[in-house]
Amino acid sequence: MTTSWLLLTYKVPPEPARKRVALWRRLKGMGAVYLQSGVCLLPKTDDHLRRLKMLENDVAEMNGESVLLQTVGLDRSQEDKVLSRFKADRDEEYKEFLDKCDDFEREIAKEEAANHYTYAELEENDVDLKKLQGWLEKIKKLDFYGATLRAEAESRLKTCETILDAYAQRVFEAHDENK
């Protein structure tokens, strides 16, 4: 099966830098892989096509130039290179996510070691868990080709949820004892 991509090449004026950076952020936020500066790929979908056409307009408004093409790899090895880039980009995000899971688990362990079982702390950790849940969903939406760390990230989130549930139980028990 041949994978079809949308290839966007663009060149924009260096100033104002904030516009150039905003364009780069929007493309990265869509999950685009940069082959080199000003050359990026996305899987061909109607949504990506629509969004890239809007970005083409933004580039024109910045007095830049762009070309949007539909493309395929010349052979399996070229296609594999591109798929590897998509997976590597997502794995970088999953690694960051896993680091934040480590931080979350350490925070709960620190509270438990200090016998600090308060509703305020539970609420703060619940907010942090919701951030982790939302972040993982965002990464997964951009994981077009199944990056290697996806399953580990999903598993670690479940571990964080379990740890917070256990901590919550101890908070409730601590407050029951105080009555």
PDB file of N, CA, C and O in Angstrom, residues 26-58:
ATOM      1  N   ARG A  26       2.214  26.034  14.223  1.00  0.00           N
ATOM      2  CA  ARG A  26       0.958  25.491  13.698  1.00  0.00           C
ATOM      3  C   ARG A  26       1.213  24.209  12.925  1.00  0.00           C
ATOM      4  O   ARG A  26       0.472  23.236  13.059  1.00  0.00           O
ATOM      5  N   LEU A  27       2.279  24.186  12.125  1.00  0.00           N
ATOM      6  CA  LEU A  27       2.603  22.977  11.361  1.00  0.00           C
ATOM      7  C   LEU A  27       3.013  21.837  12.293  1.00  0.00           C
ATOM      8  O   LEU A  27       2.553  20.704  12.135  1.00  0.00           O
ATOM      9  N   LYS A  28       3.843  22.130  13.290  1.00  0.00           N
ATOM     10  CA  LYS A  28       4.239  21.097  14.248  1.00  0.00           C
ATOM     11  C   LYS A  28       3.017  20.623  15.037  1.00  0.00           C
ATOM     12  O   LYS A  28       2.895  19.443  15.344  1.00  0.00           O
ATOM     13  N   GLY A  29       2.119  21.554  15.352  1.00  0.00           N
ATOM     14  CA  GLY A  29       0.897  21.210  16.079  1.00  0.00           C
ATOM     15  C   GLY A  29      -0.035  20.311  15.286  1.00  0.00           C
ATOM     16  O   GLY A  29      -0.887  19.630  15.854  1.00  0.00           O
ATOM     17  N   MET A  30       0.121  20.313  13.964  1.00  0.00           N
ATOM     18  CA  MET A  30      -0.664  19.409  13.110  1.00  0.00           C
ATOM     19  C   MET A  30       0.014  18.050  12.990  1.00  0.00           C
ATOM     20  O   MET A  30      -0.565  17.105  12.456  1.00  0.00           O
ATOM     21  N   GLY A  31       1.276  17.969  13.467  1.00  0.00           N
ATOM     22  CA  GLY A  31       2.020  16.720  13.367  1.00  0.00           C
ATOM     23  C   GLY A  31       2.931  16.649  12.156  1.00  0.00           C
ATOM     24  O   GLY A  31       3.432  15.584  11.805  1.00  0.00           O
ATOM     25  N   ALA A  32       3.175  17.791  11.508  1.00  0.00           N
ATOM     26  CA  ALA A  32       4.018  17.807  10.310  1.00  0.00           C
ATOM     27  C   ALA A  32       5.448  17.407  10.640  1.00  0.00           C
ATOM     28  O   ALA A  32       5.968  17.723  11.710  1.00  0.00           O
ATOM     29  N   VAL A  33       6.067  16.705   9.699  1.00  0.00           N
ATOM     30  CA  VAL A  33       7.474  16.349   9.788  1.00  0.00           C
ATOM     31  C   VAL A  33       8.227  17.270   8.836  1.00  0.00           C
ATOM     32  O   VAL A  33       7.847  17.401   7.666  1.00  0.00           O
ATOM     33  N   TYR A  34       9.270  17.902   9.349  1.00  0.00           N
ATOM     34  CA  TYR A  34      10.102  18.761   8.511  1.00  0.00           C
ATOM     35  C   TYR A  34      11.206  17.934   7.874  1.00  0.00           C
ATOM     36  O   TYR A  34      11.984  17.283   8.569  1.00  0.00           O
ATOM     37  N   LEU A  35      11.268  17.951   6.542  1.00  0.00           N
ATOM     38  CA  LEU A  35      12.339  17.270   5.824  1.00  0.00           C
ATOM     39  C   LEU A  35      13.579  18.150   5.796  1.00  0.00           C
ATOM     40  O   LEU A  35      14.702  17.661   5.762  1.00  0.00           O
ATOM     41  N   GLN A  36      13.364  19.441   5.770  1.00  0.00           N
ATOM     42  CA  GLN A  36      14.396  20.465   5.908  1.00  0.00           C
ATOM     43  C   GLN A  36      13.664  21.774   6.162  1.00  0.00           C
ATOM     44  O   GLN A  36      12.438  21.806   6.187  1.00  0.00           O
ATOM     45  N   SER A  37      14.399  22.828   6.346  1.00  0.00           N
ATOM     46  CA  SER A  37      13.780  24.112   6.643  1.00  0.00           C
ATOM     47  C   SER A  37      12.792  24.502   5.540  1.00  0.00           C
ATOM     48  O   SER A  37      13.135  24.519   4.362  1.00  0.00           O
ATOM     49  N   GLY A  38      11.552  24.775   5.946  1.00  0.00           N
ATOM     50  CA  GLY A  38      10.535  25.221   4.995  1.00  0.00           C
ATOM     51  C   GLY A  38       9.967  24.123   4.110  1.00  0.00           C
ATOM     52  O   GLY A  38       9.263  24.424   3.148  1.00  0.00           O
ATOM     53  N   VAL A  39      10.246  22.863   4.436  1.00  0.00           N
ATOM     54  CA  VAL A  39       9.716  21.729   3.656  1.00  0.00           C
ATOM     55  C   VAL A  39       9.162  20.709   4.633  1.00  0.00           C
ATOM     56  O   VAL A  39       9.909  20.110   5.406  1.00  0.00           O
ATOM     57  N   CYS A  40       7.830  20.525   4.610  1.00  0.00           N
ATOM     58  CA  CYS A  40       7.248  19.583   5.567  1.00  0.00           C
ATOM     59  C   CYS A  40       6.195  18.695   4.912  1.00  0.00           C
ATOM     60  O   CYS A  40       5.662  18.999   3.846  1.00  0.00           O
ATOM     61  N   LEU A  41       5.945  17.578   5.590  1.00  0.00           N
ATOM     62  CA  LEU A  41       5.015  16.562   5.116  1.00  0.00           C
ATOM     63  C   LEU A  41       3.954  16.275   6.161  1.00  0.00           C
ATOM     64  O   LEU A  41       4.233  16.308   7.356  1.00  0.00           O
ATOM     65  N   LEU A  42       2.785  15.944   5.675  1.00  0.00           N
ATOM     66  CA  LEU A  42       1.690  15.439   6.507  1.00  0.00           C
ATOM     67  C   LEU A  42       0.997  14.331   5.727  1.00  0.00           C
ATOM     68  O   LEU A  42       0.975  14.363   4.491  1.00  0.00           O
ATOM     69  N   PRO A  43       0.401  13.363   6.430  1.00  0.00           N
ATOM     70  CA  PRO A  43      -0.410  12.366   5.716  1.00  0.00           C
ATOM     71  C   PRO A  43      -1.537  13.079   4.978  1.00  0.00           C
ATOM     72  O   PRO A  43      -2.079  14.071   5.472  1.00  0.00           O
ATOM     73  N   LYS A  44      -1.890  12.573   3.808  1.00  0.00           N
ATOM     74  CA  LYS A  44      -2.966  13.200   3.031  1.00  0.00           C
ATOM     75  C   LYS A  44      -4.312  12.843   3.654  1.00  0.00           C
ATOM     76  O   LYS A  44      -4.711  11.688   3.680  1.00  0.00           O
ATOM     77  N   THR A  45      -4.956  13.862   4.203  1.00  0.00           N
ATOM     78  CA  THR A  45      -6.336  13.735   4.694  1.00  0.00           C
ATOM     79  C   THR A  45      -7.053  15.014   4.272  1.00  0.00           C
ATOM     80  O   THR A  45      -6.412  16.032   3.988  1.00  0.00           O
ATOM     81  N   ASP A  46      -8.368  14.957   4.253  1.00  0.00           N
ATOM     82  CA  ASP A  46      -9.141  16.155   3.907  1.00  0.00           C
ATOM     83  C   ASP A  46      -8.873  17.278   4.906  1.00  0.00           C
ATOM     84  O   ASP A  46      -8.752  18.440   4.526  1.00  0.00           O
ATOM     85  N   ASP A  47      -8.769  16.922   6.190  1.00  0.00           N
ATOM     86  CA  ASP A  47      -8.513  17.917   7.230  1.00  0.00           C
ATOM     87  C   ASP A  47      -7.155  18.583   7.011  1.00  0.00           C
ATOM     88  O   ASP A  47      -7.044  19.804   7.062  1.00  0.00           O
ATOM     89  N   HIS A  48      -6.119  17.778   6.767  1.00  0.00           N
ATOM     90  CA  HIS A  48      -4.793  18.348   6.543  1.00  0.00           C
ATOM     91  C   HIS A  48      -4.776  19.224   5.293  1.00  0.00           C
ATOM     92  O   HIS A  48      -4.173  20.306   5.300  1.00  0.00           O
ATOM     93  N   LEU A  49      -5.436  18.780   4.242  1.00  0.00           N
ATOM     94  CA  LEU A  49      -5.478  19.567   3.014  1.00  0.00           C
ATOM     95  C   LEU A  49      -6.128  20.929   3.277  1.00  0.00           C
ATOM     96  O   LEU A  49      -5.597  21.974   2.888  1.00  0.00           O
ATOM     97  N   ARG A  50      -7.251  20.919   3.960  1.00  0.00           N
ATOM     98  CA  ARG A  50      -7.962  22.165   4.268  1.00  0.00           C
ATOM     99  C   ARG A  50      -7.081  23.097   5.107  1.00  0.00           C
ATOM    100  O   ARG A  50      -6.945  24.288   4.805  1.00  0.00           O
ATOM    101  N   ARG A  51      -6.443  22.541   6.125  1.00  0.00           N
ATOM    102  CA  ARG A  51      -5.621  23.361   7.009  1.00  0.00           C
ATOM    103  C   ARG A  51      -4.370  23.888   6.307  1.00  0.00           C
ATOM    104  O   ARG A  51      -3.949  25.021   6.543  1.00  0.00           O
ATOM    105  N   LEU A  52      -3.787  23.073   5.438  1.00  0.00           N
ATOM    106  CA  LEU A  52      -2.600  23.533   4.703  1.00  0.00           C
ATOM    107  C   LEU A  52      -2.958  24.618   3.697  1.00  0.00           C
ATOM    108  O   LEU A  52      -2.177  25.547   3.481  1.00  0.00           O
ATOM    109  N   LYS A  53      -4.134  24.511   3.092  1.00  0.00           N
ATOM    110  CA  LYS A  53      -4.567  25.572   2.169  1.00  0.00           C
ATOM    111  C   LYS A  53      -4.745  26.889   2.928  1.00  0.00           C
ATOM    112  O   LYS A  53      -4.416  27.956   2.419  1.00  0.00           O
ATOM    113  N   MET A  54      -5.248  26.806   4.149  1.00  0.00           N
ATOM    114  CA  MET A  54      -5.379  28.018   4.968  1.00  0.00           C
ATOM    115  C   MET A  54      -3.989  28.578   5.304  1.00  0.00           C
ATOM    116  O   MET A  54      -3.783  29.793   5.285  1.00  0.00           O
ATOM    117  N   LEU A  55      -3.043  27.693   5.590  1.00  0.00           N
ATOM    118  CA  LEU A  55      -1.682  28.138   5.883  1.00  0.00           C
ATOM    119  C   LEU A  55      -1.018  28.767   4.650  1.00  0.00           C
ATOM    120  O   LEU A  55      -0.246  29.713   4.779  1.00  0.00           O
ATOM    121  N   GLU A  56      -1.330  28.214   3.483  1.00  0.00           N
ATOM    122  CA  GLU A  56      -0.823  28.811   2.240  1.00  0.00           C
ATOM    123  C   GLU A  56      -1.244  30.274   2.154  1.00  0.00           C
ATOM    124  O   GLU A  56      -0.454  31.135   1.776  1.00  0.00           O
ATOM    125  N   ASN A  57      -2.475  30.533   2.497  1.00  0.00           N
ATOM    126  CA  ASN A  57      -3.001  31.899   2.500  1.00  0.00           C
ATOM    127  C   ASN A  57      -2.244  32.759   3.512  1.00  0.00           C
ATOM    128  O   ASN A  57      -1.903  33.908   3.228  1.00  0.00           O
ATOM    129  N   ASP A  58      -1.977  32.190   4.699  1.00  0.00           N
ATOM    130  CA  ASP A  58      -1.217  32.918   5.728  1.00  0.00           C
ATOM    131  C   ASP A  58       0.181  33.263   5.222  1.00  0.00           C
ATOM    132  O   ASP A  58       0.688  34.360   5.468  1.00  0.00           O
TER     133      ASP A  58
END
